[in-house]
Tab-separated table of C-alpha atoms and ligand atoms in Angstrom:
chain	number	residue	atom	x	y	z
A	10	UNK	CA	-29.680	-2.037	-8.696
A	11	UNK	CA	-27.279	-3.319	-6.108
A	12	UNK	CA	-25.004	-0.643	-4.668
A	13	UNK	CA	-21.304	-1.100	-4.411
A	14	UNK	CA	-21.563	-1.570	-0.606
A	15	UNK	CA	-24.292	-4.167	-0.778
A	16	UNK	CA	-22.004	-6.365	-3.026
A	17	UNK	CA	-19.700	-6.553	-0.034
A	18	UNK	CA	-22.306	-8.157	2.166
A	19	UNK	CA	-21.886	-11.527	0.466
A	20	UNK	CA	-18.267	-11.419	1.669
A	21	UNK	CA	-18.233	-9.722	5.126
A	22	UNK	CA	-21.914	-10.093	6.133
A	23	UNK	CA	-24.710	-7.417	6.132
A	24	UNK	CA	-24.021	-6.428	9.724
A	25	UNK	CA	-20.736	-4.928	8.653
A	26	UNK	CA	-22.435	-2.933	5.950
A	27	UNK	CA	-25.234	-1.796	8.448
A	28	UNK	CA	-22.639	-0.568	10.756
A	29	UNK	CA	-21.083	1.543	8.117
A	30	UNK	CA	-24.475	3.082	7.335
A	31	UNK	CA	-24.945	3.853	11.000
A	32	UNK	CA	-21.458	5.344	11.558
A	33	UNK	CA	-21.780	7.731	8.606
A	34	UNK	CA	-24.971	9.383	9.898
A	35	UNK	CA	-23.209	12.138	11.750
A	36	UNK	CA	-20.983	12.723	8.655
A	37	UNK	CA	-23.792	13.074	6.060
A	38	UNK	CA	-23.311	16.773	5.305
A	39	UNK	CA	-19.487	17.100	5.459
A	40	UNK	CA	-16.978	17.490	2.701
A	41	UNK	CA	-13.781	15.488	2.577
A	42	UNK	CA	-10.781	15.661	0.356
A	43	UNK	CA	-7.774	13.277	-0.149
A	44	UNK	CA	-4.650	14.563	-1.625
A	45	UNK	CA	-1.676	12.549	-2.940
A	46	UNK	CA	0.829	12.771	-5.716
A	47	UNK	CA	-0.147	10.072	-8.200
A	48	UNK	CA	-3.315	8.555	-9.534
A	49	UNK	CA	-1.646	5.286	-10.616
A	50	UNK	CA	1.035	3.096	-9.297
A	51	UNK	CA	1.748	2.072	-5.731
A	52	UNK	CA	-0.556	1.239	-2.817
A	53	UNK	CA	-1.833	4.720	-1.982
A	54	UNK	CA	-3.444	5.175	-5.387
A	55	UNK	CA	-4.737	1.581	-5.269
A	56	UNK	CA	-6.600	2.349	-2.025
A	57	UNK	CA	-7.936	5.693	-2.979
A	58	UNK	CA	-9.396	4.329	-6.141
A	59	UNK	CA	-11.910	2.456	-4.023
A	60	UNK	CA	-12.059	4.352	-0.756
A	61	UNK	CA	-13.134	7.599	-2.396
A	62	UNK	CA	-16.080	6.181	-4.347
A	63	UNK	CA	-17.149	4.151	-1.258
A	64	UNK	CA	-17.192	7.267	0.877
A	65	UNK	CA	-19.288	8.992	-1.864
A	66	UNK	CA	-21.707	6.111	-1.904
A	67	UNK	CA	-22.159	6.466	1.878
A	68	UNK	CA	-23.259	10.105	1.333
A	69	UNK	CA	-19.921	11.892	2.147
A	70	UNK	CA	-18.986	14.622	-0.376
A	71	UNK	CA	-15.468	13.237	-1.155
A	72	UNK	CA	-12.949	14.525	-3.633
A	73	UNK	CA	-9.511	13.300	-4.622
A	74	UNK	CA	-6.849	15.747	-5.797
A	75	UNK	CA	-3.371	15.069	-7.229
A	76	UNK	CA	-0.560	17.564	-6.740
A	77	UNK	CA	1.612	18.201	-9.737
A	78	UNK	CA	5.448	18.399	-9.697
A	79	UNK	CA	8.412	18.261	-11.975
A	80	UNK	CA	10.995	15.467	-11.996
A	81	UNK	CA	13.198	17.336	-9.474
A	82	UNK	CA	10.206	17.497	-7.076
A	83	UNK	CA	9.742	13.756	-7.388
A	84	UNK	CA	13.445	13.149	-6.966
A	85	UNK	CA	13.288	15.056	-3.732
A	86	UNK	CA	10.210	13.242	-2.410
A	87	UNK	CA	11.764	9.902	-3.377
A	88	UNK	CA	14.683	10.860	-1.188
A	89	UNK	CA	12.256	11.696	1.606
A	90	UNK	CA	10.759	8.232	1.223
A	91	UNK	CA	14.236	6.551	1.370
A	92	UNK	CA	15.179	8.668	4.420
A	93	UNK	CA	12.010	7.939	6.335
A	94	UNK	CA	12.699	4.251	5.692
A	95	UNK	CA	16.064	4.625	7.266
A	96	UNK	CA	18.593	5.574	4.450
A	97	UNK	CA	21.035	8.273	5.214
A	98	UNK	CA	20.451	10.738	2.407
A	99	UNK	CA	21.748	14.295	2.001
A	100	UNK	CA	19.168	16.395	0.306
A	101	UNK	CA	20.505	19.658	-1.225
A	102	UNK	CA	18.904	22.959	-0.162
A	103	UNK	CA	17.986	23.616	-3.841
A	104	UNK	CA	15.883	20.425	-3.817
A	105	UNK	CA	14.092	21.423	-0.735
A	106	UNK	CA	13.331	24.746	-2.349
A	107	UNK	CA	11.815	23.003	-5.221
A	108	UNK	CA	9.731	20.840	-2.833
A	109	UNK	CA	8.435	23.798	-0.990
A	110	UNK	CA	7.801	25.867	-4.123
A	111	UNK	CA	5.970	23.062	-5.750
A	112	UNK	CA	3.700	22.809	-2.746
A	113	UNK	CA	3.147	26.611	-2.750
A	114	UNK	CA	2.107	26.476	-6.385
A	115	UNK	CA	-0.203	23.510	-5.794
A	116	UNK	CA	-1.699	25.253	-2.771
A	117	UNK	CA	-2.614	28.235	-4.967
A	118	UNK	CA	-4.462	25.965	-7.339
A	119	UNK	CA	-6.331	23.981	-4.538
A	120	UNK	CA	-6.738	26.920	-2.148
A	121	UNK	CA	-10.410	27.592	-2.867
A	122	UNK	CA	-11.570	24.045	-2.275
A	123	UNK	CA	-9.126	22.857	0.405
A	124	UNK	CA	-9.662	25.952	2.574
A	125	UNK	CA	-13.349	25.157	2.736
A	126	UNK	CA	-13.195	21.327	3.048
A	127	UNK	CA	-14.254	19.971	6.464
A	128	UNK	CA	-11.714	17.086	6.627
A	129	UNK	CA	-8.542	16.876	4.480
A	130	UNK	CA	-6.393	13.848	4.380
A	131	UNK	CA	-2.920	14.468	3.085
A	132	UNK	CA	-1.127	11.315	2.055
A	133	UNK	CA	2.602	10.890	2.613
A	134	UNK	CA	5.329	13.607	2.438
A	135	UNK	CA	4.762	14.849	-1.080
A	136	UNK	CA	1.885	17.236	-0.322
A	137	UNK	CA	2.639	17.655	3.398
A	138	UNK	CA	3.536	21.415	3.171
A	139	UNK	CA	0.215	22.295	1.629
A	140	UNK	CA	-1.144	23.066	5.114
A	141	UNK	CA	1.634	25.444	5.788
A	142	UNK	CA	0.539	27.516	2.656
A	143	UNK	CA	-3.125	27.438	3.546
A	144	UNK	CA	-3.212	29.008	7.058
A	145	UNK	CA	-6.879	30.063	6.700
A	146	UNK	CA	-8.202	26.560	6.266
A	147	UNK	CA	-11.393	25.926	8.099
A	148	UNK	CA	-11.432	22.097	8.460
A	149	UNK	CA	-9.480	19.424	10.188
A	150	UNK	CA	-6.283	18.334	8.442
A	151	UNK	CA	-4.842	14.814	8.830
A	152	UNK	CA	-1.432	13.610	7.686
A	153	UNK	CA	-1.632	9.979	6.577
A	154	UNK	CA	1.854	8.384	6.515
A	155	UNK	CA	1.956	5.097	4.513
A	156	UNK	CA	5.689	4.723	4.922
A	157	UNK	CA	7.705	2.445	7.231
A	158	UNK	CA	8.879	5.299	9.473
A	159	UNK	CA	10.169	2.993	12.171
A	160	UNK	CA	13.728	4.401	12.130
A	161	UNK	CA	13.751	7.494	10.055
A	162	UNK	CA	16.952	9.288	9.166
A	163	UNK	CA	16.644	11.980	11.818
A	164	UNK	CA	17.684	15.216	9.917
A	165	UNK	CA	15.187	14.514	7.191
A	166	UNK	CA	12.341	13.707	9.632
A	167	UNK	CA	13.287	16.843	11.522
A	168	UNK	CA	12.799	18.839	8.437
A	169	UNK	CA	9.482	17.178	7.530
A	170	UNK	CA	8.212	17.413	11.046
A	171	UNK	CA	8.172	21.221	10.594
A	172	UNK	CA	5.217	20.633	8.153
A	173	UNK	CA	3.575	17.610	9.723
A	174	UNK	CA	3.448	18.861	13.261
A	175	UNK	CA	0.767	21.520	12.522
A	176	UNK	CA	-1.777	18.916	11.435
A	177	UNK	CA	-4.751	18.110	13.705
A	178	UNK	CA	-3.876	14.372	13.694
A	179	UNK	CA	-1.847	11.826	11.782
A	180	UNK	CA	-2.493	8.274	10.847
A	181	UNK	CA	0.257	5.558	10.742
A	182	UNK	CA	-0.245	1.925	9.718
A	183	UNK	CA	1.196	0.511	12.865
A	184	UNK	CA	2.378	1.513	16.313
A	185	UNK	CA	6.134	1.101	15.406
A	186	UNK	CA	5.850	3.868	12.867
A	187	UNK	CA	4.334	6.498	15.050
A	188	UNK	CA	6.456	9.560	15.701
A	189	UNK	CA	6.661	12.165	18.478
A	190	UNK	CA	4.124	14.665	17.193
A	191	UNK	CA	2.070	17.221	19.263
A	192	UNK	CA	-1.304	15.850	18.130
A	193	UNK	CA	-3.385	12.675	18.262
A	194	UNK	CA	-2.066	9.801	16.230
A	195	UNK	CA	-4.324	7.060	14.885
A	196	UNK	CA	-3.252	3.583	13.844
A	197	UNK	CA	-4.974	2.308	10.738
A	198	UNK	CA	-3.514	-0.524	8.637
A	199	UNK	CA	-4.383	-0.295	4.938
A	200	UNK	CA	-6.609	-2.865	3.208
A	201	UNK	CA	-7.513	-4.505	-0.165
A	202	UNK	CA	-10.681	-4.448	-2.067
A	203	UNK	CA	-11.972	-7.982	-2.653
A	204	UNK	CA	-14.272	-6.828	-5.471
A	205	UNK	CA	-11.510	-5.057	-7.442
A	206	UNK	CA	-10.232	-6.472	-10.743
A	207	UNK	CA	-7.040	-7.228	-8.814
A	208	UNK	CA	-8.832	-9.418	-6.375
A	209	UNK	CA	-12.057	-10.773	-7.709
A	210	UNK	CA	-12.360	-14.444	-8.480
A	211	UNK	CA	-11.390	-15.328	-12.066
A	212	UNK	CA	-12.516	-18.175	-14.214
A	213	UNK	CA	-9.711	-20.802	-14.517
A	214	UNK	CA	-9.930	-20.328	-18.327
A	215	UNK	CA	-9.243	-16.683	-18.089
A	216	UNK	CA	-6.241	-17.267	-15.691
A	217	UNK	CA	-4.842	-19.838	-18.093
A	218	UNK	CA	-5.247	-17.593	-21.097
A	219	UNK	CA	-3.461	-14.652	-19.390
A	220	UNK	CA	-0.603	-16.812	-18.138
A	221	UNK	CA	0.052	-18.608	-21.353
A	222	UNK	CA	-0.007	-15.198	-23.208
A	223	UNK	CA	2.907	-14.124	-21.049
A	224	UNK	CA	4.792	-17.270	-22.013
A	225	UNK	CA	4.871	-18.950	-18.609
A	226	UNK	CA	4.809	-22.724	-18.406
A	227	UNK	CA	2.016	-23.605	-15.909
A	228	UNK	CA	3.326	-27.229	-15.789
A	229	UNK	CA	6.221	-26.228	-13.814
A	230	UNK	CA	6.481	-24.498	-10.344
A	231	UNK	CA	6.292	-20.669	-10.247
A	232	UNK	CA	7.770	-18.250	-7.742
A	233	UNK	CA	6.355	-14.768	-7.869
A	234	UNK	CA	7.044	-11.265	-6.544
A	235	UNK	CA	4.767	-8.423	-7.588
A	236	UNK	CA	6.348	-5.012	-6.868
A	237	UNK	CA	7.477	-1.729	-8.251
A	238	UNK	CA	11.152	-1.865	-9.078
A	239	UNK	CA	12.503	-0.396	-5.891
A	240	UNK	CA	15.515	-1.467	-3.780
A	241	UNK	CA	13.400	-1.581	-0.612
A	242	UNK	CA	11.382	-4.403	-2.349
A	243	UNK	CA	14.672	-6.249	-2.800
A	244	UNK	CA	14.192	-7.759	-6.277
A	245	UNK	CA	17.769	-8.892	-6.494
A	246	UNK	CA	17.294	-10.690	-3.196
A	247	UNK	CA	14.329	-12.488	-4.835
A	248	UNK	CA	16.565	-13.705	-7.659
A	249	UNK	CA	19.049	-14.953	-5.186
A	250	UNK	CA	16.348	-16.838	-3.200
A	251	UNK	CA	15.043	-18.289	-6.545
A	252	UNK	CA	18.570	-19.539	-7.484
A	253	UNK	CA	18.995	-21.123	-4.077
A	254	UNK	CA	15.611	-22.781	-4.350
A	255	UNK	CA	16.176	-23.959	-7.906
A	256	UNK	CA	19.095	-26.132	-6.752
A	257	UNK	CA	16.487	-28.500	-5.254
A	258	UNK	CA	13.687	-27.734	-7.673
A	259	UNK	CA	15.367	-27.428	-11.074
A	260	UNK	CA	12.159	-26.870	-12.941
A	261	UNK	CA	11.404	-23.624	-10.964
A	262	UNK	CA	10.516	-20.453	-12.716
A	263	UNK	CA	10.543	-16.936	-11.344
A	264	UNK	CA	8.330	-13.967	-12.283
A	265	UNK	CA	9.079	-10.504	-11.203
A	266	UNK	CA	6.005	-8.438	-12.017
A	267	UNK	CA	6.291	-4.661	-11.730
A	268	UNK	CA	5.511	-1.438	-13.320
A	269	UNK	CA	6.696	2.028	-12.474
A	270	UNK	CA	4.919	4.570	-10.349
A	271	UNK	CA	4.874	7.870	-12.006
A	272	UNK	CA	6.282	9.507	-8.882
A	273	UNK	CA	9.287	7.079	-8.787
A	274	UNK	CA	12.355	8.394	-10.483
A	275	UNK	CA	14.638	5.504	-9.478
A	276	UNK	CA	12.783	2.484	-10.924
A	277	UNK	CA	14.841	2.500	-14.124
A	278	UNK	CA	18.117	2.000	-12.266
A	279	UNK	CA	16.680	-0.852	-10.204
A	280	UNK	CA	15.320	-2.439	-13.278
A	281	UNK	CA	18.760	-2.350	-14.898
A	282	UNK	CA	20.211	-4.031	-11.669
A	283	UNK	CA	17.486	-6.711	-11.861
A	284	UNK	CA	18.300	-7.510	-15.561
A	285	UNK	CA	21.961	-7.736	-14.652
A	286	UNK	CA	21.295	-10.153	-11.742
A	287	UNK	CA	18.852	-12.335	-13.941
A	288	UNK	CA	21.885	-12.697	-16.341
A	289	UNK	CA	19.585	-13.918	-19.235
A	290	UNK	CA	18.203	-16.905	-17.312
A	291	UNK	CA	15.265	-17.992	-19.480
A	292	UNK	CA	13.370	-19.062	-16.526
A	293	UNK	CA	13.279	-15.647	-15.044
A	294	UNK	CA	10.495	-13.543	-16.397
A	295	UNK	CA	10.867	-9.719	-15.738
A	296	UNK	CA	7.606	-8.095	-16.579
A	297	UNK	CA	7.013	-4.459	-16.977
A	298	UNK	CA	3.275	-4.110	-16.733
A	299	UNK	CA	1.016	-1.165	-17.638
A	300	UNK	CA	-0.603	0.456	-14.648
A	301	UNK	CA	-4.013	-1.153	-15.542
A	302	UNK	CA	-2.843	-4.760	-15.669
A	303	UNK	CA	-4.929	-5.667	-12.607
A	304	UNK	CA	-6.343	-8.897	-14.076
A	305	UNK	CA	-2.848	-9.999	-15.045
A	306	UNK	CA	-1.603	-9.521	-11.519
A	307	UNK	CA	-4.708	-11.250	-10.192
A	308	UNK	CA	-4.007	-14.181	-12.507
A	309	UNK	CA	-0.316	-14.356	-11.608
A	310	UNK	CA	-1.112	-14.451	-7.857
A	311	UNK	CA	-3.635	-17.182	-8.437
A	312	UNK	CA	-1.174	-19.317	-10.485
A	313	UNK	CA	2.023	-18.914	-8.501
A	314	UNK	CA	3.032	-21.755	-6.201
A	315	UNK	CA	5.208	-19.484	-4.070
A	316	UNK	CA	4.706	-15.884	-3.383
A	317	UNK	CA	7.430	-13.715	-2.058
A	318	UNK	CA	7.495	-10.110	-0.728
A	319	UNK	CA	11.043	-9.942	0.338
A	320	UNK	CA	11.013	-6.241	1.239
A	321	UNK	CA	13.647	-4.878	3.397
A	322	UNK	CA	11.355	-1.999	4.515
A	323	UNK	CA	7.593	-2.071	3.992
A	324	UNK	CA	4.942	0.253	5.350
A	325	UNK	CA	2.220	-2.339	4.575
A	326	UNK	CA	2.598	-4.462	1.504
A	327	UNK	CA	-0.711	-4.532	-0.293
A	328	UNK	CA	0.730	-7.375	-2.567
A	329	UNK	CA	1.123	-9.508	0.526
A	330	UNK	CA	-2.571	-9.191	1.447
A	331	UNK	CA	-3.672	-9.653	-2.170
A	332	UNK	CA	-1.842	-12.907	-2.468
A	333	UNK	CA	-3.098	-14.201	0.895
A	334	UNK	CA	-6.665	-13.312	-0.175
A	335	UNK	CA	-6.143	-15.735	-3.066
A	336	UNK	CA	-5.347	-18.483	-0.603
A	337	UNK	CA	-1.550	-18.339	-0.791
A	338	UNK	CA	0.860	-18.236	2.076
A	339	UNK	CA	3.406	-15.447	1.656
A	340	UNK	CA	7.095	-15.544	2.338
A	341	UNK	CA	7.710	-11.983	3.439
A	342	UNK	CA	10.572	-9.845	4.685
A	343	UNK	CA	10.525	-9.640	8.435
A	344	UNK	CA	9.907	-5.835	8.489
A	345	UNK	CA	7.393	-3.136	9.032
A	346	UNK	CA	3.768	-3.893	8.062
A	347	UNK	CA	4.553	-7.355	6.813
A	348	UNK	CA	4.987	-8.368	10.462
A	349	UNK	CA	1.263	-7.803	11.065
A	350	UNK	CA	0.188	-9.127	7.708
A	351	UNK	CA	1.904	-12.519	7.888
A	352	UNK	CA	1.503	-14.713	11.022
A	353	UNK	CA	4.799	-16.526	11.000
A	354	UNK	CA	4.386	-20.259	10.455
A	355	UNK	CA	0.619	-19.952	10.167
A	356	UNK	CA	-0.227	-17.763	7.194
A	357	UNK	CA	3.257	-17.641	5.650
A	358	UNK	CA	6.802	-17.082	6.883
A	359	UNK	CA	8.826	-14.017	7.894
A	360	UNK	CA	12.355	-14.128	6.603
A	361	UNK	CA	15.506	-11.993	6.899
A	362	UNK	CA	17.615	-13.171	4.014
A	363	UNK	CA	17.424	-14.934	0.564
A	364	UNK	CA	18.652	-18.051	2.201
A	365	UNK	CA	15.721	-17.889	4.631
A	366	UNK	CA	13.319	-17.244	1.797
A	367	UNK	CA	14.722	-20.172	-0.184
A	368	UNK	CA	14.494	-22.564	2.891
A	369	UNK	CA	10.797	-21.709	3.308
A	370	UNK	CA	10.028	-21.845	-0.418
A	371	UNK	CA	11.620	-25.211	-0.606
A	372	UNK	CA	9.644	-26.420	2.413
A	373	UNK	CA	6.326	-25.284	0.915
A	374	UNK	CA	7.159	-26.797	-2.526
A	375	UNK	CA	7.755	-30.187	-0.926
A	376	UNK	CA	4.832	-30.018	1.512
A	377	UNK	CA	1.892	-29.047	-0.580
A	378	UNK	CA	-0.685	-29.995	1.993
A	379	UNK	CA	0.883	-27.484	4.394
A	380	UNK	CA	0.950	-24.927	1.566
A	381	UNK	CA	-2.794	-25.345	1.057
A	382	UNK	CA	-3.577	-25.331	4.736
A	383	UNK	CA	-1.561	-22.186	5.404
A	384	UNK	CA	-3.149	-20.591	2.293
A	385	UNK	CA	-6.644	-21.218	3.781
A	386	UNK	CA	-5.674	-19.651	7.004
A	387	UNK	CA	-4.121	-16.736	5.063
A	388	UNK	CA	-7.453	-15.947	3.346
A	389	UNK	CA	-9.437	-16.122	6.416
A	390	UNK	CA	-6.960	-13.842	8.254
A	391	UNK	CA	-7.390	-11.257	5.477
A	392	UNK	CA	-11.121	-11.438	5.622
A	393	UNK	CA	-11.096	-10.857	9.423
A	394	UNK	CA	-8.590	-7.988	9.269
A	395	UNK	CA	-7.562	-6.386	5.964
A	396	UNK	CA	-10.529	-5.888	3.769
A	397	UNK	CA	-11.653	-2.376	2.746
A	398	UNK	CA	-14.772	-2.547	4.820
A	399	UNK	CA	-12.707	-2.501	8.061
A	400	UNK	CA	-10.586	0.278	6.587
A	401	UNK	CA	-13.608	2.324	5.828
A	402	UNK	CA	-15.087	1.795	9.300
A	403	UNK	CA	-11.812	3.011	10.890
A	404	UNK	CA	-11.839	6.075	8.645
A	405	UNK	CA	-15.398	6.893	9.529
A	406	UNK	CA	-14.722	6.485	13.230
A	407	UNK	CA	-11.722	8.747	12.958
A	408	UNK	CA	-13.780	11.410	11.146
A	409	UNK	CA	-16.532	11.249	13.750
A	410	UNK	CA	-13.906	11.507	16.608
A	411	UNK	CA	-12.190	14.543	14.744
A	412	UNK	CA	-15.481	16.446	14.375
A	413	UNK	CA	-17.264	15.557	17.591
A	414	UNK	CA	-14.440	14.740	20.021
A	415	UNK	CA	-13.166	11.307	20.824
A	416	UNK	CA	-14.460	11.493	24.455
A	417	UNK	CA	-18.050	11.330	23.363
A	418	UNK	CA	-19.762	8.045	22.796
A	419	UNK	CA	-20.901	7.276	19.369
A	420	UNK	CA	-24.387	5.769	19.756
A	421	UNK	CA	-25.313	3.198	17.148
A	422	UNK	CA	-28.834	2.164	16.852
B	1	UDP	N1	1.032	-3.120	-8.492
B	1	UDP	C1	0.520	-2.963	-9.769
B	1	UDP	N2	1.341	-3.209	-10.854
B	1	UDP	C2	2.677	-3.406	-10.615
B	1	UDP	C3	3.155	-3.590	-9.349
B	1	UDP	C4	2.197	-3.417	-8.261
B	1	UDP	O1	-0.771	-2.805	-10.008
B	1	UDP	O2	3.380	-3.602	-11.641
B	1	UDP	C5	0.063	-2.883	-7.364
B	1	UDP	C6	-0.006	-4.094	-6.446
B	1	UDP	O3	-0.761	-5.163	-6.895
B	1	UDP	C7	-0.431	-3.358	-5.176
B	1	UDP	C8	0.195	-2.102	-5.228
B	1	UDP	O4	0.479	-1.810	-6.667
B	1	UDP	O5	-1.756	-3.327	-5.172
B	1	UDP	C9	1.463	-1.909	-4.573
B	1	UDP	O6	1.186	-1.695	-3.193
B	1	UDP	P1	2.244	-2.140	-2.058
B	1	UDP	O7	1.684	-1.674	-0.731
B	1	UDP	O8	2.461	-3.563	-2.173
B	1	UDP	O9	3.595	-1.331	-2.445
B	1	UDP	P2	3.936	0.175	-2.760
B	1	UDP	O10	4.163	0.222	-4.174
B	1	UDP	O11	2.827	1.046	-2.269
B	1	UDP	O12	5.146	0.314	-1.914
């Protein structure tokens, strides 16, 4: 039987897989835990669904725990998210008490395992205080921030820093997001899984069937943004960009494809704003997809002519890399992680406004050769930089350095 890892050799080459097997040798008998706040929806869950089984296959005893909280808890953590991405938000004391109490309760439930685990990865602010409630922990604890924390709202960061400063290390997606913290900080950009349902090659017949079931006319150009309904993803800006482009390409259709992450209490309001902005335009398709609609998203990304990710803030847009892997250039917001994902004018375009996005969309729609050429470059850029095998290698290296000291050389055979 072919193992999961062997299946990646066809894509990345067997040396890459050999290297993973070598790197994991000093980690064979350790236990690892990942903790976040949702099993479905959003990039963190998307990554853990693959990273966890791959670590297990490499022989590391890896578990994934989800903390539980009530709607007030998630309202509070959503405010943290907004504040870390730069919004000025006042968070009432009572909400912070809910946040801390929820973490205290979760720490009680997870105490017996987390105190004994050798390496614990805590993802984002939601479970960050767990460490504070488990002072007898034996292992190394690492805070993994997936958020664009380039210019956080200071009072909120100051509060969160009380919890994150005691970690043994933290991970940010790029240097711009790193914070002043009294421990080692690692830079690890996220990745996509080329073999997941979201990214595997699909038969043209399946793509066609999926698209026609949704009621999209494949004979006319399609603009697409796949994203949770969140103001930072700027769905209304996408509608504006579509309208400006449609002046020159009257047959254009727009698809906004999103679901809602179970830890996001604001998506309903944003969805209402999107419907209002769409104003019953029959060429705007606003999809509310179930969390497991991976093949639908795959088919949409393969079908679309123009792919936008017009975020105003973005830690790292998995959707950008997913589209590029399908040979599509991406028109992305000139912000955060998108700046390392899209090489401006080569694998897509970085834009600051709906007008900018429309200008680039129009250019690509009228220059199909260029669109294809940029798409090919986009796929190869993802292959070299943003596949899960690179991500796994960096996690393994980090773990070796946490356990054995980063000054030592890691000898590979
Ligand atoms: N996604 C999904 N269904 C949706 C919207 C998004 O499965 O309705 C996926 C998307 O394909 C990507 C992830 O969720 O894999 C979103 O990650 P990203 O980093 O782009 O944004 P986040 O939601 O983490 O801010």
